[in-house]
């Protein structure tokens, strides 16, 4: 299983998260920078299985701006029967 980590000490906001997401998953096409695009990527564009770790999210200056992003990731975890796996540290 591949592992990808996002360190929220180095993520300013949701737009920056999407930028890093595209970079880490080598998504070259035009990415919509929205929750629908994130869902499409998690459930059909990226190579599975993969474990994503969210580091320092709780310590971010405004962690609640990422609530919907995390919710979509949790839904994708369920929809892929765990082939996409999410954890926080």
Short mmCIF file of N, CA and C in Angstrom, two decimals:
data_model
loop_
_atom_site.label_atom_id
_atom_site.label_comp_id
_atom_site.label_asym_id
_atom_site.label_seq_id
_atom_site.Cartn_x
_atom_site.Cartn_y
_atom_site.Cartn_z
N UNK A 1 0.84 -1.18 0.00
CA UNK A 1 0.00 0.00 0.00
C UNK A 1 0.89 1.24 0.00
N UNK A 2 0.62 2.15 -0.91
CA UNK A 2 1.33 3.42 -0.94
C UNK A 2 0.88 4.30 0.21
N UNK A 3 1.76 5.18 0.66
CA UNK A 3 1.44 6.12 1.74
C UNK A 3 1.77 7.53 1.29
N UNK A 4 0.84 8.43 1.55
CA UNK A 4 1.01 9.85 1.24
C UNK A 4 0.71 10.62 2.52
N UNK A 5 1.53 11.61 2.82
CA UNK A 5 1.35 12.39 4.04
C UNK A 5 1.17 13.87 3.70
N UNK A 6 0.24 14.49 4.39
CA UNK A 6 0.03 15.93 4.29
C UNK A 6 0.33 16.54 5.65
N UNK A 7 1.29 17.45 5.70
CA UNK A 7 1.68 18.10 6.95
C UNK A 7 1.04 19.48 6.98
N UNK A 8 0.07 19.65 7.85
CA UNK A 8 -0.68 20.90 7.90
C UNK A 8 0.10 22.04 8.54
N UNK A 9 1.31 21.77 9.00
CA UNK A 9 2.22 22.86 9.36
C UNK A 9 2.64 23.62 8.10
N UNK A 10 2.52 22.93 6.94
CA UNK A 10 2.96 23.51 5.67
C UNK A 10 1.82 23.70 4.68
N UNK A 11 0.59 23.73 5.17
CA UNK A 11 -0.57 23.95 4.32
C UNK A 11 -1.32 25.16 4.85
N UNK A 12 -1.39 26.20 4.04
CA UNK A 12 -1.98 27.46 4.50
C UNK A 12 -3.50 27.42 4.56
N UNK A 13 -4.11 26.84 3.53
CA UNK A 13 -5.57 26.86 3.43
C UNK A 13 -6.03 25.74 2.50
N UNK A 14 -7.33 25.68 2.24
CA UNK A 14 -7.88 24.60 1.43
C UNK A 14 -7.31 24.64 0.01
N UNK A 15 -7.15 25.81 -0.55
CA UNK A 15 -6.58 25.93 -1.90
C UNK A 15 -5.17 25.35 -1.94
N UNK A 16 -4.40 25.63 -0.92
CA UNK A 16 -3.05 25.09 -0.83
C UNK A 16 -3.09 23.57 -0.67
N UNK A 17 -4.06 23.06 0.10
CA UNK A 17 -4.22 21.61 0.21
C UNK A 17 -4.45 20.99 -1.15
N UNK A 18 -5.39 21.55 -1.93
CA UNK A 18 -5.66 21.00 -3.27
C UNK A 18 -4.41 21.03 -4.15
N UNK A 19 -3.63 22.10 -4.07
CA UNK A 19 -2.40 22.20 -4.85
C UNK A 19 -1.44 21.08 -4.47
N UNK A 20 -1.27 20.86 -3.17
CA UNK A 20 -0.37 19.80 -2.71
C UNK A 20 -0.93 18.41 -3.05
N UNK A 21 -2.24 18.25 -2.97
CA UNK A 21 -2.88 16.99 -3.33
C UNK A 21 -2.55 16.64 -4.78
N UNK A 22 -2.73 17.59 -5.67
CA UNK A 22 -2.43 17.34 -7.09
C UNK A 22 -0.97 17.00 -7.30
N UNK A 23 -0.09 17.71 -6.61
CA UNK A 23 1.33 17.45 -6.74
C UNK A 23 1.68 16.04 -6.24
N UNK A 24 1.20 15.69 -5.06
CA UNK A 24 1.57 14.41 -4.46
C UNK A 24 0.99 13.22 -5.22
N UNK A 25 -0.17 13.41 -5.84
CA UNK A 25 -0.78 12.32 -6.60
C UNK A 25 -0.54 12.45 -8.10
N UNK A 26 0.32 13.38 -8.49
CA UNK A 26 0.71 13.57 -9.90
C UNK A 26 -0.51 13.72 -10.80
N UNK A 27 -1.44 14.56 -10.38
CA UNK A 27 -2.61 14.87 -11.20
C UNK A 27 -2.25 16.08 -12.05
N UNK A 28 -2.05 15.83 -13.33
CA UNK A 28 -1.59 16.88 -14.24
C UNK A 28 -2.73 17.64 -14.90
N UNK A 29 -3.86 16.99 -15.03
CA UNK A 29 -4.97 17.65 -15.72
C UNK A 29 -5.53 18.79 -14.86
N UNK A 30 -6.38 19.57 -15.44
CA UNK A 30 -7.02 20.66 -14.72
C UNK A 30 -7.86 20.08 -13.59
N UNK A 31 -7.51 20.41 -12.36
CA UNK A 31 -8.21 19.91 -11.17
C UNK A 31 -9.12 21.02 -10.69
N UNK A 32 -10.36 20.69 -10.38
CA UNK A 32 -11.36 21.69 -10.06
C UNK A 32 -11.21 22.42 -8.75
N UNK A 33 -10.27 21.97 -7.89
CA UNK A 33 -10.09 22.61 -6.58
C UNK A 33 -11.40 22.74 -5.82
N UNK A 34 -12.17 21.66 -5.81
CA UNK A 34 -13.42 21.66 -5.06
C UNK A 34 -13.69 20.24 -4.59
N UNK A 35 -14.73 20.10 -3.78
CA UNK A 35 -15.03 18.80 -3.18
C UNK A 35 -15.42 17.74 -4.20
N UNK A 36 -16.12 18.15 -5.27
CA UNK A 36 -16.49 17.18 -6.32
C UNK A 36 -15.24 16.64 -7.01
N UNK A 37 -14.30 17.52 -7.30
CA UNK A 37 -13.05 17.09 -7.94
C UNK A 37 -12.26 16.18 -7.01
N UNK A 38 -12.25 16.50 -5.72
CA UNK A 38 -11.57 15.65 -4.74
C UNK A 38 -12.20 14.26 -4.71
N UNK A 39 -13.52 14.20 -4.68
CA UNK A 39 -14.23 12.92 -4.70
C UNK A 39 -13.86 12.11 -5.95
N UNK A 40 -13.91 12.77 -7.10
CA UNK A 40 -13.58 12.08 -8.35
C UNK A 40 -12.16 11.53 -8.31
N UNK A 41 -11.23 12.30 -7.77
CA UNK A 41 -9.85 11.85 -7.69
C UNK A 41 -9.71 10.66 -6.75
N UNK A 42 -10.33 10.75 -5.59
CA UNK A 42 -10.19 9.69 -4.59
C UNK A 42 -10.85 8.38 -5.00
N UNK A 43 -11.90 8.47 -5.78
CA UNK A 43 -12.66 7.26 -6.12
C UNK A 43 -12.43 6.77 -7.54
N UNK A 44 -11.59 7.47 -8.32
CA UNK A 44 -11.41 7.00 -9.67
C UNK A 44 -10.16 7.43 -10.40
N UNK A 45 -9.43 8.40 -9.86
CA UNK A 45 -8.26 8.90 -10.59
C UNK A 45 -6.93 8.42 -10.01
N UNK A 46 -6.85 8.30 -8.70
CA UNK A 46 -5.58 7.95 -8.08
C UNK A 46 -5.44 6.43 -8.00
N UNK A 47 -4.20 5.98 -7.91
CA UNK A 47 -3.92 4.55 -7.78
C UNK A 47 -4.23 4.10 -6.36
N UNK A 48 -5.03 3.07 -6.27
CA UNK A 48 -5.37 2.47 -4.98
C UNK A 48 -4.73 1.09 -4.89
N UNK A 49 -4.42 0.60 -3.72
CA UNK A 49 -4.70 1.16 -2.41
C UNK A 49 -3.68 2.23 -2.03
N UNK A 50 -4.14 3.15 -1.18
CA UNK A 50 -3.28 4.21 -0.66
C UNK A 50 -3.75 4.62 0.72
N UNK A 51 -2.80 4.92 1.57
CA UNK A 51 -3.10 5.44 2.90
C UNK A 51 -2.65 6.90 2.94
N UNK A 52 -3.55 7.78 3.31
CA UNK A 52 -3.25 9.20 3.47
C UNK A 52 -3.21 9.52 4.95
N UNK A 53 -2.14 10.16 5.36
CA UNK A 53 -2.00 10.60 6.75
C UNK A 53 -2.04 12.11 6.79
N UNK A 54 -2.89 12.64 7.66
CA UNK A 54 -3.00 14.08 7.88
C UNK A 54 -2.25 14.40 9.16
N UNK A 55 -1.15 15.09 9.02
CA UNK A 55 -0.31 15.41 10.18
C UNK A 55 -0.55 16.86 10.62
N UNK A 56 -0.66 17.02 11.92
CA UNK A 56 -0.78 18.34 12.56
C UNK A 56 -2.04 19.11 12.17
N UNK A 57 -3.06 18.44 11.69
CA UNK A 57 -4.29 19.13 11.31
C UNK A 57 -4.91 19.85 12.50
N UNK A 58 -4.96 19.18 13.64
CA UNK A 58 -5.59 19.77 14.82
C UNK A 58 -4.85 21.00 15.31
N UNK A 59 -3.57 21.13 14.97
CA UNK A 59 -2.77 22.26 15.43
C UNK A 59 -2.77 23.42 14.44
N UNK A 60 -3.43 23.26 13.30
CA UNK A 60 -3.51 24.32 12.30
C UNK A 60 -4.24 25.53 12.89
N UNK A 61 -3.90 26.71 12.44
CA UNK A 61 -4.53 27.94 12.94
C UNK A 61 -6.04 27.93 12.73
N UNK A 62 -6.51 27.31 11.65
CA UNK A 62 -7.95 27.24 11.36
C UNK A 62 -8.29 25.84 10.84
N UNK A 63 -8.28 24.84 11.71
CA UNK A 63 -8.48 23.47 11.23
C UNK A 63 -9.88 23.22 10.68
N UNK A 64 -10.86 24.00 11.09
CA UNK A 64 -12.24 23.74 10.67
C UNK A 64 -12.47 24.04 9.18
N UNK A 65 -11.59 24.82 8.57
CA UNK A 65 -11.76 25.07 7.14
C UNK A 65 -11.58 23.79 6.33
N UNK A 66 -10.97 22.76 6.94
CA UNK A 66 -10.72 21.49 6.25
C UNK A 66 -11.78 20.43 6.58
N UNK A 67 -12.78 20.78 7.37
CA UNK A 67 -13.78 19.79 7.80
C UNK A 67 -14.45 19.08 6.63
N UNK A 68 -14.84 19.83 5.62
CA UNK A 68 -15.53 19.21 4.49
C UNK A 68 -14.58 18.36 3.65
N UNK A 69 -13.34 18.77 3.55
CA UNK A 69 -12.33 17.97 2.84
C UNK A 69 -12.16 16.63 3.54
N UNK A 70 -12.02 16.66 4.85
CA UNK A 70 -11.86 15.42 5.62
C UNK A 70 -13.12 14.57 5.50
N UNK A 71 -14.30 15.19 5.52
CA UNK A 71 -15.55 14.44 5.39
C UNK A 71 -15.61 13.70 4.05
N UNK A 72 -15.19 14.34 2.97
CA UNK A 72 -15.17 13.69 1.66
C UNK A 72 -14.18 12.53 1.67
N UNK A 73 -13.05 12.72 2.32
CA UNK A 73 -12.07 11.64 2.41
C UNK A 73 -12.62 10.46 3.19
N UNK A 74 -13.33 10.72 4.27
CA UNK A 74 -13.95 9.64 5.05
C UNK A 74 -15.00 8.89 4.22
N UNK A 75 -15.78 9.64 3.45
CA UNK A 75 -16.78 9.00 2.58
C UNK A 75 -16.09 8.15 1.52
N UNK A 76 -14.98 8.64 0.97
CA UNK A 76 -14.24 7.87 -0.03
C UNK A 76 -13.65 6.60 0.58
N UNK A 77 -13.23 6.68 1.83
CA UNK A 77 -12.72 5.50 2.52
C UNK A 77 -13.79 4.42 2.58
N UNK A 78 -15.00 4.83 2.89
CA UNK A 78 -16.12 3.88 2.94
C UNK A 78 -16.48 3.37 1.55
N UNK A 79 -16.55 4.27 0.57
CA UNK A 79 -16.96 3.91 -0.79
C UNK A 79 -15.97 2.96 -1.46
N UNK A 80 -14.70 3.06 -1.09
CA UNK A 80 -13.68 2.20 -1.69
C UNK A 80 -13.39 0.97 -0.85
N UNK A 81 -14.21 0.74 0.16
CA UNK A 81 -14.03 -0.40 1.06
C UNK A 81 -12.63 -0.43 1.66
N UNK A 82 -12.12 0.76 1.99
CA UNK A 82 -10.83 0.84 2.65
C UNK A 82 -9.63 0.86 1.73
N UNK A 83 -9.84 0.78 0.42
CA UNK A 83 -8.70 0.86 -0.50
C UNK A 83 -8.06 2.25 -0.44
N UNK A 84 -8.89 3.25 -0.18
CA UNK A 84 -8.38 4.56 0.21
C UNK A 84 -8.54 4.62 1.72
N UNK A 85 -7.45 4.86 2.41
CA UNK A 85 -7.45 4.84 3.87
C UNK A 85 -6.94 6.18 4.39
N UNK A 86 -7.62 6.69 5.42
CA UNK A 86 -7.29 7.99 5.98
C UNK A 86 -6.97 7.85 7.46
N UNK A 87 -5.90 8.51 7.88
CA UNK A 87 -5.60 8.58 9.31
C UNK A 87 -5.05 9.95 9.65
N UNK A 88 -5.22 10.32 10.89
CA UNK A 88 -4.71 11.61 11.39
C UNK A 88 -3.71 11.36 12.50
N UNK A 89 -2.72 12.22 12.53
CA UNK A 89 -1.70 12.15 13.59
C UNK A 89 -1.45 13.51 14.13
#
